Amino acid sequence: MIKAGFAGAALAALLATTAQAQIANNALKIGVLNDQSGVYADIGGKWSVEAAKMAVEDFGGTVLGAPIQILSADHQNKPDLASTIARQWYDVDKVAMITELTNSAVGLAVQALSAEKHKITINTGAASSDLTGKACEPYGFHWAYDTHALATGTGGYMTKQGGDTWFFLTADYAFGTSLQADTTAAVEAAGGKVLGAVRHPVNNSDFSSFLLQAQASKAKVVGLANAGLDTTNAIKQAAEFGIVAGGQKIAGLLYTTAEVHGLGLKAAQGSITTEGYYWDLDDKSREFGNRFMKRTGRMPNMVHAGTYSAVMQYLKAVQAVGSDDADKVAKKLHEMPVDDFFAKGGKVLPNGRMIHDMYLFQVKTPEESKGEWDLYKLLATVPGPQAYFTFQDSGCKLTN
Amino acid sequence: MFCIPYVKCLPLIALYGQLLLGLINGSFYALLSLGLAVIFGMLRVINFAHGALYMLGAFVSWWLSIAFGIPYWGALVLAPLAVGVVAVVIEKTMLHQMYRLDPLYGLLLTFGITQVIEGTFRYFYGASGQPYPPPAALSGPLNLGFMILPIYRGWVVLVSILACLGTWLLIERTRIGAYLRAATENPVLVQTFGINVPLMMTLTYAFGAALAGFAGVLAAPIYQVSPLMGTNLIIIVFAVVVAGGMGSILGAIVTGYILGLLEGLTKVFYPEASNIVIFVVMAIVLLLRPAGLFGRAA
């Protein structure tokens, strides 16, 4: 009896240590790497760090007996700096997974570096569809949205509504060009035509010259293939130049509740946007939205909610395979369906793209809005398989 | 048609529109670099906090309207005053100790102050900024035939020119300005004539800062009132001051307008380069005339 007890205890101890041993260095570290001080500091920023922390707390703070830690850093929108931080996280701090990665130039750089190091990235902040297209990697996942989904949603809808000629104001880097290319495809597929485009530097505060060119083009829709503070400044100045009053429409192609809130409904009303999440969609989204609000003083957008969803799913995968080994976890992430407040019936394609429903919204007028964060009316739901590239069309060269 | 061979052709009418826009941006550059030039010319301080003070001006106007319902016109007077008061505090508590030291110390101090101010605002207000509409009397576009000019932007040009002219007159043509210039050359001698030089230094810094705050109020209805708005502009403004000749007031004004125009043209003919053209010009000027366009060689 005593012997059996000892044996049982020894076995339990052995099991405990083996479970422990599956997590390298006895702590599972997750890195949140994004822009925390620049143009994209509100689209993701420190709010995404909070979302990741919420996921860890909701998971219970430990996985397989090891504590879970969140590390965070500001990459200042510099791919070289981001790579240096990622390298240090992997080599020195033994980080197992990096998430968020707002800014497509950063996202592409860190995803490639991580694949080299056999580490998983789950990108929730960057937009370029190249992440799971020609630049896809076996360890790279793309979670919340991408340029193709934004283009299909906003571009397709507005073209069908009669906005069949477009002029783009495009942020001059990987993200902007990708968004413009995907939107052009969506516009042309819906029978529209692109009349011209102008590329502007990122973090450009004055858009008047570009807006004047857009106005002169006589295009029915002025597409803003930019993000963050660039989008808000462009929309605010478009009002000054009477672009909308003159009959042209503005399409903010990446435009979340963070920007709409910053701009105010008076300036933003009536504009169309595509997001993967809105806090006031249903009971589950409201529950998360309200908890996030209590914690941070603002409602989450799709990047924040997506970061929560990604971290949660990653932890579930680690739990399920009983290890933080990147190959095993990546395999599990590809297999597991995603079903949470963020994605209903979401699934991960072989290229790492998590497909889920996207929503087309119209920004409310000040009269329609009943509160500070009552910003959107739902126009349509774009089903996941329509919103995203199929694996075959994505341009990803990975074999199934 | 106006053509740059191998790049792009533009109808003359569209070109006028773009030139006018360049003039508007030039007004902001002139107004901001003017404040910097006054501070550097009189105090020999490279005021890196200028962008933060500009941002502060915009935030004060937003705050006045939210908290007290004070409209734009009130903010135009009160916000620069408030920024001036902040500047007095900075000068009295920290900056005045830097005058006797190498200008680098002043630069480092003001750089640190900028980081603190911007960081604090970013913490409380985030990066996407606050909305601030233009006053009703100045909102709406005006059709000039060759372009749509927002009335508010026309107002900005007008007010900036007046402010620049006023400052230049104050420093170059009045008795106070003469004292100030004398105090820069030889503070001890001026003090022996019974003039309170430390007070003049404080007021000069406050005046330069108030100019930045004034530019901030003017900018609030155009740009998002964001903690980042100063960072975006300050580097350009430094380039303007350097190209114009450090400390030269006329140089700062004229160069501000010229570079605004040049940047405006770049935005049409080669937009990708629009954020570096000013630095290219600065580099060329420094190569050919190290003291700047209007600077006197030391």
XYZ file of C-alpha atoms in Angstrom:
698
model
C 0.000 0.000 0.000
C 2.696 2.351 1.048
C 4.776 1.107 -1.839
C 1.946 1.730 -4.281
C 1.502 5.194 -2.801
C 5.175 5.952 -3.299
C 5.081 4.621 -6.814
C 2.016 6.738 -7.546
C 3.673 9.808 -6.116
C 6.831 9.129 -8.075
C 4.837 8.651 -11.257
C 2.884 11.840 -10.623
C 6.123 13.720 -10.018
C 7.571 12.273 -13.197
C 4.504 13.244 -15.186
C 4.595 16.716 -13.713
C 8.218 17.190 -14.663
C 7.710 15.831 -18.150
C 4.762 18.162 -18.637
C 6.903 20.972 -17.293
C 9.768 19.955 -19.509
C 7.597 20.353 -22.599
C 7.619 24.073 -22.067
C 11.146 25.269 -22.706
C 12.681 27.234 -19.806
C 9.670 26.606 -17.551
C 7.751 29.642 -18.735
C 5.816 30.214 -21.923
C 6.682 33.646 -23.258
C 4.578 35.438 -25.847
C 5.825 38.645 -27.440
C 3.541 41.471 -28.558
C 5.533 43.538 -31.036
C 3.912 46.605 -32.571
C 3.886 50.389 -33.013
C 3.257 51.936 -29.621
C 4.177 55.535 -30.288
C 3.585 56.372 -33.936
C 0.806 56.633 -36.532
C -0.493 53.136 -35.773
C -0.359 53.401 -31.976
C -4.152 53.402 -31.673
C -5.045 50.835 -34.299
C -3.070 48.359 -32.172
C -0.513 49.786 -29.766
C -0.485 49.194 -26.054
C -4.172 48.263 -26.265
C -3.203 45.069 -28.068
C -0.813 44.293 -25.226
C -3.757 44.585 -22.830
C -5.850 42.285 -25.027
C -3.070 39.680 -24.984
C -2.843 39.954 -21.199
C -6.606 39.471 -20.915
C -6.356 36.262 -22.940
C -3.601 34.966 -20.650
C -5.621 35.795 -17.531
C -8.756 34.194 -18.950
C -6.714 31.099 -19.786
C -5.707 30.884 -16.126
C -2.191 32.316 -16.254
C -0.457 28.955 -16.696
C -0.259 26.291 -19.375
C 0.984 22.726 -18.769
C 2.072 23.871 -15.328
C 4.253 26.684 -16.617
C 3.454 30.367 -16.121
C 2.606 32.384 -19.216
C 4.350 35.724 -19.683
C 3.597 38.551 -22.088
C 6.516 40.644 -23.346
C 5.913 43.757 -25.369
C 7.977 46.216 -27.382
C 7.607 49.231 -29.663
C 9.094 48.652 -33.123
C 8.558 52.296 -34.158
C 7.508 51.094 -37.620
C 11.095 50.175 -38.434
C 11.494 46.666 -39.882
C 15.200 46.577 -38.956
C 14.479 47.478 -35.342
C 11.616 44.959 -35.244
C 13.926 42.210 -36.514
C 16.536 43.071 -33.886
C 13.941 42.879 -31.118
C 12.518 39.613 -32.471
C 16.016 38.119 -32.674
C 16.724 39.095 -29.088
C 13.384 37.739 -27.911
C 14.045 34.383 -29.569
C 17.740 34.030 -28.740
C 18.015 35.612 -25.296
C 14.536 35.727 -23.785
C 13.366 32.420 -25.303
C 10.081 33.811 -26.568
C 7.940 31.077 -28.136
C 5.596 33.130 -30.290
C 5.306 36.719 -31.515
C 1.970 38.295 -32.292
C 0.338 41.596 -33.400
C 3.099 42.930 -35.719
C 1.230 45.969 -37.036
C 2.842 47.430 -40.170
C 3.153 45.107 -43.147
C 6.827 45.874 -43.738
C 7.515 44.768 -40.169
C 5.140 41.803 -40.441
C 6.863 40.460 -43.541
C 10.345 40.898 -42.060
C 9.558 39.267 -38.720
C 7.576 36.421 -40.281
C 10.540 35.502 -42.509
C 12.983 35.750 -39.619
C 10.733 33.624 -37.399
C 10.433 30.882 -39.998
C 14.229 30.761 -40.149
C 14.278 30.281 -36.386
C 11.383 27.793 -36.403
C 9.132 30.087 -34.408
C 5.459 30.862 -34.779
C 4.090 34.311 -35.591
C 0.393 35.135 -35.515
C -0.061 38.457 -37.231
C -3.147 40.380 -36.144
C -2.090 43.935 -36.910
C -0.615 44.056 -40.406
C -2.761 43.998 -43.503
C -0.797 42.815 -46.526
C -2.265 39.660 -48.061
C 1.294 38.779 -49.125
C 1.842 37.472 -45.587
C -0.100 34.369 -46.564
C 0.477 34.863 -50.291
C 3.847 34.916 -51.980
C 5.643 35.471 -48.648
C 3.836 32.684 -46.757
C 5.745 30.555 -44.252
C 4.848 27.289 -42.531
C 5.022 29.000 -39.101
C 3.285 32.228 -40.088
C -0.377 32.851 -39.333
C -2.512 35.840 -40.288
C -5.505 36.303 -38.053
C -7.696 39.391 -37.971
C -8.028 40.734 -41.533
C -6.038 41.384 -44.689
C -5.937 43.695 -47.674
C -7.944 41.250 -49.784
C -10.770 41.120 -47.231
C -10.835 44.917 -46.896
C -10.782 45.312 -50.672
C -13.561 42.817 -51.305
C -15.715 44.315 -48.579
C -15.375 48.036 -49.134
C -14.136 48.082 -52.742
C -16.644 45.567 -54.054
C -19.573 47.108 -52.223
C -18.929 50.689 -53.251
C -18.358 49.779 -56.893
C -21.666 47.886 -57.003
C -23.370 50.885 -55.395
C -22.427 52.984 -58.422
C -18.949 54.148 -57.386
C -17.410 52.680 -60.511
C -14.435 55.031 -61.006
C -11.671 55.208 -58.406
C -8.648 57.311 -57.518
C -6.267 56.086 -54.814
C -4.246 57.867 -52.154
C -1.769 55.162 -51.275
C 0.720 54.859 -48.425
C 4.076 54.315 -50.120
C 5.146 50.930 -48.735
C 4.288 47.203 -48.790
C 0.899 47.665 -47.130
C -0.376 50.520 -49.293
C 0.641 48.957 -52.590
C -0.857 45.625 -51.537
C -4.113 47.268 -50.491
C -4.292 49.262 -53.712
C -3.622 46.170 -55.829
C -6.251 44.085 -54.038
C -8.820 46.881 -54.187
C -8.114 47.478 -57.871
C -8.849 43.795 -58.487
C -12.094 44.011 -56.503
C -13.181 47.201 -58.260
C -12.447 45.785 -61.711
C -14.163 42.503 -60.868
C -17.278 44.492 -60.012
C -17.110 46.346 -63.332
C -15.379 49.502 -62.131
C -12.288 51.339 -63.372
C -9.281 52.896 -61.664
C -8.468 56.358 -63.027
C -5.272 57.029 -61.146
C -3.337 56.905 -57.923
C -0.831 58.928 -55.997
C 1.631 57.466 -53.514
C 2.300 59.493 -50.407
C 4.953 59.020 -47.710
C 3.790 57.355 -44.493
C 3.029 59.727 -41.631
C 2.229 62.536 -44.019
C 0.236 65.177 -42.191
C -0.818 67.364 -45.116
C -2.912 65.691 -47.797
C -4.162 68.790 -49.566
C -2.047 68.383 -52.669
C -3.057 64.737 -53.104
C -6.701 65.558 -52.461
C -6.578 68.237 -55.121
C -5.264 65.666 -57.584
C -8.009 63.269 -56.540
C -10.568 66.009 -57.018
C -9.223 66.847 -60.476
C -9.458 63.180 -61.511
C -13.273 63.381 -61.255
C -13.301 59.802 -59.966
C -16.496 58.921 -58.125
C -14.630 57.289 -55.253
C -11.441 58.441 -53.574
C -9.921 55.291 -52.073
C -7.612 55.775 -49.089
C -5.118 52.911 -49.177
C -3.479 54.038 -45.955
C -4.125 53.654 -42.241
C -4.089 55.187 -38.791
C -3.397 58.895 -38.464
C -2.850 59.154 -42.249
C -6.447 58.088 -42.843
C -7.924 60.433 -40.235
C -5.964 63.401 -41.549
C -6.936 62.617 -45.144
C -10.638 62.343 -44.275
C -10.591 65.495 -42.185
C -8.925 67.457 -44.970
C -11.175 65.957 -47.634
C -14.081 67.622 -45.834
C -12.198 70.932 -46.007
C -11.796 70.651 -49.762
C -15.445 69.804 -50.185
C -14.678 66.412 -51.736
C -17.790 64.744 -50.363
C -19.898 67.866 -50.786
C -18.778 67.925 -54.435
C -20.259 64.469 -55.003
C -17.173 62.283 -54.633
C -17.207 59.499 -52.049
C -14.400 58.649 -49.648
C -13.544 55.005 -49.051
C -11.300 54.478 -46.041
C -9.978 51.033 -46.897
C -8.423 50.319 -43.504
C -10.363 52.270 -41.014
C -11.322 50.936 -37.589
C -13.333 52.141 -34.600
C -10.127 53.691 -33.207
C -9.886 56.098 -36.166
C -13.632 56.745 -36.420
C -13.713 57.610 -32.732
C -10.719 59.917 -33.077
C -12.204 61.658 -36.095
C -15.628 62.150 -34.530
C -18.928 61.238 -36.157
C -19.404 64.686 -37.636
C -16.419 64.225 -39.926
C -16.714 60.453 -40.366
C -20.463 60.003 -40.827
C -21.679 58.039 -43.788
C -18.326 56.524 -44.678
C -18.059 52.810 -45.374
C -15.590 50.477 -43.720
C -14.849 46.775 -43.401
C -13.842 45.246 -40.084
C -13.559 41.745 -38.707
C -15.055 42.681 -35.366
C -17.271 45.344 -33.813
C -18.061 45.372 -30.120
C -21.826 45.804 -30.599
C -22.517 42.835 -32.902
C -23.894 40.283 -30.456
C -23.837 39.278 -26.785
C -20.405 37.672 -26.950
C -18.763 40.604 -28.714
C -20.412 43.029 -26.292
C -19.215 41.015 -23.305
C -15.602 41.252 -24.480
C -16.017 44.883 -25.540
C -17.309 45.913 -22.140
C -14.572 44.076 -20.269
C -11.943 45.680 -22.483
C -13.575 49.086 -21.983
C -13.462 48.705 -18.202
C -9.795 47.945 -18.392
C -8.576 50.448 -20.960
C -11.249 53.138 -21.264
C -11.861 52.395 -24.943
C -13.703 49.868 -27.055
C -11.573 47.323 -28.908
C -11.281 47.251 -32.698
C -10.581 44.165 -34.820
C -6.840 44.284 -34.132
C -7.299 44.266 -30.349
C -10.031 41.622 -30.417
C -8.037 39.607 -32.951
C -4.971 39.663 -30.712
C -7.025 38.238 -27.849
C -8.408 35.536 -30.131
C -4.957 34.666 -31.520
C -3.265 34.398 -28.128
C -6.159 32.305 -26.763
C -6.085 29.936 -29.729
C -2.302 29.588 -29.463
C -2.559 28.685 -25.770
C -5.283 26.142 -26.536
C -3.051 24.590 -29.192
C -0.091 24.402 -26.789
C -2.357 22.784 -24.207
C -3.739 20.312 -26.749
C -0.364 19.087 -28.023
C 1.199 19.205 -24.559
C 4.220 21.137 -25.764
C 5.376 24.496 -27.077
C 7.302 22.815 -29.883
C 6.698 25.062 -32.906
C 6.161 22.249 -35.410
C 3.554 20.500 -33.271
C 1.768 23.699 -32.305
C 1.721 25.008 -35.889
C 0.221 21.719 -37.057
C -2.429 21.942 -34.351
C -3.207 25.573 -35.195
C -3.805 24.543 -38.790
C -6.253 21.845 -37.684
C -8.204 23.480 -34.867
C -11.374 25.378 -35.763
C -11.636 28.875 -34.289
C -14.844 29.550 -32.434
C -14.914 32.510 -30.091
C -16.461 35.958 -29.813
C -14.152 37.117 -32.605
C -14.521 34.403 -35.216
C -17.511 32.138 -35.590
C -16.665 29.009 -37.525
C -13.236 30.348 -38.373
C -10.731 28.013 -39.967
C -7.065 28.174 -40.821
C -6.004 27.550 -44.422
C -2.771 25.703 -45.255
C -1.102 29.070 -45.973
C -1.762 30.235 -42.406
C -4.700 32.511 -43.252
C -7.490 32.294 -40.674
C -10.709 32.870 -42.564
C -13.739 34.198 -40.774
C -16.686 36.450 -41.547
C -15.982 40.107 -42.224
C -18.500 42.890 -41.736
C -19.295 45.865 -43.885
C -20.262 48.885 -41.791
C -21.481 52.386 -42.359
C -20.476 55.041 -39.840
C -23.536 56.469 -38.069
C -24.546 60.112 -38.133
C -24.280 62.047 -34.858
C -28.113 61.877 -34.625
C -28.202 58.082 -34.974
C -25.496 57.483 -32.399
C -26.638 56.775 -28.863
C -23.268 56.876 -27.143
C -19.588 57.662 -27.441
C -18.773 54.257 -28.970
C -22.036 53.707 -30.851
C -20.335 54.176 -34.211
C -21.426 51.612 -36.804
C -24.479 50.295 -38.626
C -24.051 46.810 -40.051
C -24.667 46.825 -43.824
C -23.671 43.299 -44.759
C -21.753 40.267 -43.605
C -19.113 39.036 -46.028
C -18.693 35.267 -45.481
C -15.105 34.206 -44.792
C -14.549 32.172 -47.980
C -15.613 35.184 -50.073
C -13.637 37.720 -48.101
C -10.294 35.931 -48.270
C -8.204 34.359 -51.017
C -8.548 30.609 -51.276
C -5.312 28.750 -50.683
C -5.003 28.090 -54.433
C -5.465 31.757 -55.374
C -3.301 33.167 -52.617
C -0.042 32.706 -54.473
C 1.405 30.739 -51.562
C 3.905 28.109 -52.703
C 3.645 25.854 -49.650
C 2.470 22.340 -50.354
C -0.586 21.161 -48.559
C 0.837 73.029 -69.959
C 3.795 72.996 -67.633
C 6.068 70.030 -68.095
C 9.043 68.526 -66.371
C 10.590 66.362 -69.111
C 10.270 62.611 -68.549
C 8.272 63.127 -65.345
C 4.856 64.669 -65.755
C 2.894 67.436 -67.434
C 0.336 69.499 -65.633
C -2.214 72.010 -66.895
C -1.182 75.519 -65.814
C -4.408 75.910 -63.887
C -3.731 72.836 -61.774
C -0.210 74.131 -61.232
C -1.539 77.382 -59.738
C -3.652 75.339 -57.342
C -0.664 73.361 -56.188
C 1.434 76.514 -55.810
C -1.251 78.003 -53.603
C -1.223 74.891 -51.428
C 2.538 75.148 -51.180
C 2.111 78.716 -49.987
C -0.277 77.521 -47.268
C 2.132 74.896 -45.978
C 4.904 77.435 -46.286
C 2.938 79.655 -43.901
C 3.118 77.008 -41.195
C 6.796 76.434 -41.822
C 7.448 80.171 -41.711
C 5.495 80.699 -38.512
C 7.172 77.814 -36.707
C 10.679 78.472 -37.951
C 10.223 82.119 -37.060
C 9.725 81.183 -33.392
C 12.742 78.898 -33.530
C 14.847 81.600 -35.150
C 13.840 84.189 -32.549
C 14.778 81.817 -29.727
C 18.049 80.748 -31.317
C 18.981 84.247 -32.440
C 18.438 85.805 -29.027
C 19.138 82.990 -26.566
C 21.441 80.695 -28.567
C 19.161 77.831 -27.568
C 18.162 75.195 -30.111
C 14.601 74.749 -28.942
C 13.733 71.143 -29.670
C 10.563 71.545 -27.631
C 9.083 73.728 -30.372
C 7.035 70.889 -31.874
C 5.689 69.939 -28.451
C 4.711 73.558 -27.783
C 2.953 73.688 -31.144
C 1.068 70.517 -30.219
C 0.268 72.041 -26.839
C -1.278 75.066 -28.562
C -3.597 72.793 -30.536
C -4.501 70.754 -27.464
C -5.218 73.843 -25.374
C -7.673 75.075 -28.022
C -9.361 71.665 -28.117
C -9.507 71.603 -24.345
C -10.863 75.167 -24.118
C -13.679 74.243 -26.472
C -14.528 70.937 -24.733
C -14.263 72.116 -21.131
C -15.413 75.733 -21.336
C -17.098 76.033 -24.697
C -14.631 78.753 -25.684
C -14.684 79.020 -29.488
C -11.807 79.240 -31.941
C -11.554 83.033 -31.729
C -10.993 82.900 -27.982
C -8.489 80.087 -28.385
C -6.548 82.186 -30.876
C -5.670 84.539 -28.003
C -5.795 82.280 -24.952
C -3.915 79.243 -26.254
C -0.714 81.144 -27.194
C -0.872 82.853 -23.799
C -1.170 79.504 -22.043
C 1.730 78.090 -24.043
C 3.706 81.229 -23.193
C 3.092 80.608 -19.490
C 4.292 77.018 -19.826
C 7.386 78.374 -21.563
C 8.040 80.823 -18.709
C 7.963 77.905 -16.285
C 10.358 75.894 -18.442
C 12.709 78.836 -18.804
C 12.660 79.875 -15.151
C 13.099 76.387 -13.748
C 15.493 74.789 -16.208
C 16.447 76.476 -19.424
C 18.015 79.658 -18.027
C 20.850 77.583 -16.613
C 21.834 76.476 -20.105
C 22.676 79.903 -21.557
C 26.261 79.842 -20.366
C 26.834 76.305 -21.622
C 27.352 74.804 -25.044
C 24.125 74.972 -27.165
C 24.099 71.159 -27.132
C 22.942 71.182 -23.500
C 19.944 73.325 -24.332
C 19.129 71.017 -27.220
C 19.297 67.944 -25.003
C 17.191 69.560 -22.300
C 14.469 70.693 -24.702
C 14.561 67.301 -26.419
C 13.915 65.689 -23.045
C 11.081 68.114 -22.327
C 9.539 67.198 -25.685
C 9.659 63.507 -24.859
C 7.975 64.101 -21.512
C 5.207 66.337 -22.893
C 4.473 64.129 -25.900
C 4.647 60.928 -23.885
C 2.225 62.303 -21.313
C -0.269 63.376 -23.955
C 0.048 60.087 -25.809
C -0.634 58.246 -22.569
C -3.830 60.153 -21.912
C -5.142 60.810 -25.420
C -3.718 58.039 -27.628
C -2.337 58.662 -31.087
C -5.428 59.055 -33.248
C -6.151 62.482 -31.885
C -9.147 64.666 -31.199
C -11.480 66.392 -33.630
C -11.535 70.199 -33.792
C -13.773 71.752 -36.433
C -12.966 75.081 -38.098
C -15.051 78.073 -36.955
C -18.346 78.396 -38.817
C -17.422 81.745 -40.358
C -14.344 80.250 -42.023
C -15.515 76.764 -42.936
C -16.469 75.587 -46.345
C -14.680 75.703 -49.675
C -14.393 78.654 -52.025
C -14.371 77.950 -55.735
C -11.602 80.042 -57.277
C -12.206 78.660 -60.726
C -8.806 77.027 -61.012
C -9.101 75.275 -57.662
C -11.286 74.714 -54.640
C -9.761 76.704 -51.786
C -10.956 75.957 -48.299
C -11.685 79.378 -46.804
C -9.907 78.401 -43.630
C -6.632 77.842 -45.463
C -6.812 81.279 -47.012
C -7.218 82.655 -43.513
C -4.128 80.765 -42.357
C -1.996 82.362 -45.074
C -3.274 85.829 -44.231
C -2.765 85.520 -40.487
C 0.666 83.931 -40.858
C 1.924 86.697 -43.094
C 0.690 89.273 -40.585
C 2.288 87.438 -37.663
C 5.599 87.083 -39.501
C 5.620 90.720 -40.514
C 4.724 91.836 -36.986
C 7.509 89.812 -35.415
C 10.067 91.054 -37.887
C 9.051 94.665 -37.225
C 9.135 94.092 -33.469
C 12.666 92.771 -33.476
C 14.259 94.811 -36.237
C 12.455 98.134 -35.958
C 11.476 98.807 -32.322
C 13.379 99.870 -29.230
C 12.580 96.604 -27.414
C 13.945 94.706 -30.369
C 17.096 96.817 -30.286
C 17.633 96.062 -26.582
C 17.114 92.411 -27.290
C 19.633 92.336 -30.092
C 22.095 94.268 -27.969
C 21.572 91.860 -25.064
C 22.471 88.959 -27.333
C 25.704 90.624 -28.365
C 26.820 91.696 -24.909
C 24.493 90.904 -21.987
C 26.798 92.344 -19.325
C 27.081 95.715 -21.008
C 23.329 95.941 -21.594
C 22.701 95.049 -17.961
C 24.921 97.904 -16.800
C 22.622 100.265 -18.662
C 19.876 99.201 -16.261
C 18.035 96.780 -18.471
C 16.772 93.574 -16.891
C 18.401 91.067 -19.214
C 17.229 87.821 -17.511
C 13.631 89.050 -17.723
C 14.083 89.858 -21.390
C 15.459 86.372 -22.006
C 12.463 84.806 -20.282
C 10.023 86.901 -22.274
C 11.818 86.100 -25.525
C 11.530 82.388 -24.914
C 7.876 82.815 -23.973
C 7.274 84.846 -27.130
C 8.891 82.228 -29.360
C 6.867 79.526 -27.648
C 3.669 81.538 -27.977
C 4.316 81.740 -31.732
C 4.481 77.946 -31.785
C 1.274 77.770 -29.754
C -0.336 80.211 -32.186
C 0.623 77.982 -35.102
C -0.899 75.101 -33.123
C -4.259 76.876 -32.875
C -4.152 77.614 -36.602
C -3.373 73.955 -37.310
C -6.039 72.448 -35.051
C -8.902 72.672 -37.561
C -6.727 71.274 -40.387
C -4.869 68.387 -38.796
C -6.082 65.910 -36.222
C -5.219 67.348 -32.778
C -2.812 64.557 -31.945
C 0.176 64.197 -29.607
C 2.218 63.319 -32.689
C 1.480 66.435 -34.715
C 4.577 68.276 -33.484
C 6.985 65.425 -34.144
C 5.907 65.341 -37.759
C 6.673 68.969 -38.304
C 9.634 69.810 -36.101
C 12.294 68.122 -38.216
C 11.111 69.913 -41.345
C 11.077 73.200 -39.493
C 14.621 72.638 -38.301
C 15.680 72.039 -41.874
C 14.006 75.319 -42.834
C 15.829 77.223 -40.108
C 19.169 75.685 -41.023
C 18.707 76.385 -44.727
C 17.565 79.927 -43.964
C 20.503 80.635 -41.699
C 20.362 79.888 -37.976
C 18.928 82.816 -36.081
C 18.067 84.917 -39.120
C 14.470 86.039 -38.754
C 13.984 87.167 -42.320
C 15.759 83.998 -43.460
C 13.370 81.780 -41.524
C 10.300 83.472 -42.994
C 11.424 83.574 -46.616
C 12.899 80.073 -46.564
C 9.721 78.731 -44.940
C 7.636 79.980 -47.853
C 10.125 78.915 -50.535
C 10.453 75.391 -49.187
C 6.683 75.104 -48.736
C 6.278 75.915 -52.433
C 9.015 73.513 -53.457
C 7.492 70.727 -51.402
C 4.099 71.458 -52.941
C 5.548 71.036 -56.441
C 7.272 67.803 -55.451
C 3.949 66.437 -54.274
C 2.651 66.756 -57.811
C 5.635 65.746 -59.863
C 7.201 63.090 -57.673
C 5.103 62.569 -54.519
C 7.265 59.751 -53.189
C 10.058 62.255 -52.620
C 7.918 64.927 -50.997
C 9.127 64.221 -47.487
C 12.812 64.415 -48.346
C 12.962 67.301 -50.803
C 13.383 69.839 -47.997
C 16.379 67.955 -46.621
C 17.945 67.699 -50.054
C 17.669 71.461 -50.375
C 19.098 71.889 -46.903
C 22.086 69.721 -47.790
C 22.729 71.641 -51.007
C 22.477 74.987 -49.230
C 24.875 73.850 -46.514
C 27.357 72.698 -49.142
C 27.277 75.947 -51.068
C 26.592 78.422 -48.251
C 27.389 76.865 -44.874
C 25.880 79.835 -43.001
C 22.534 79.351 -44.740
C 20.775 81.431 -47.366
C 20.384 84.505 -45.164
C 22.931 83.783 -42.446
C 26.046 85.806 -41.814
C 29.218 83.774 -41.773
C 30.564 83.668 -38.230
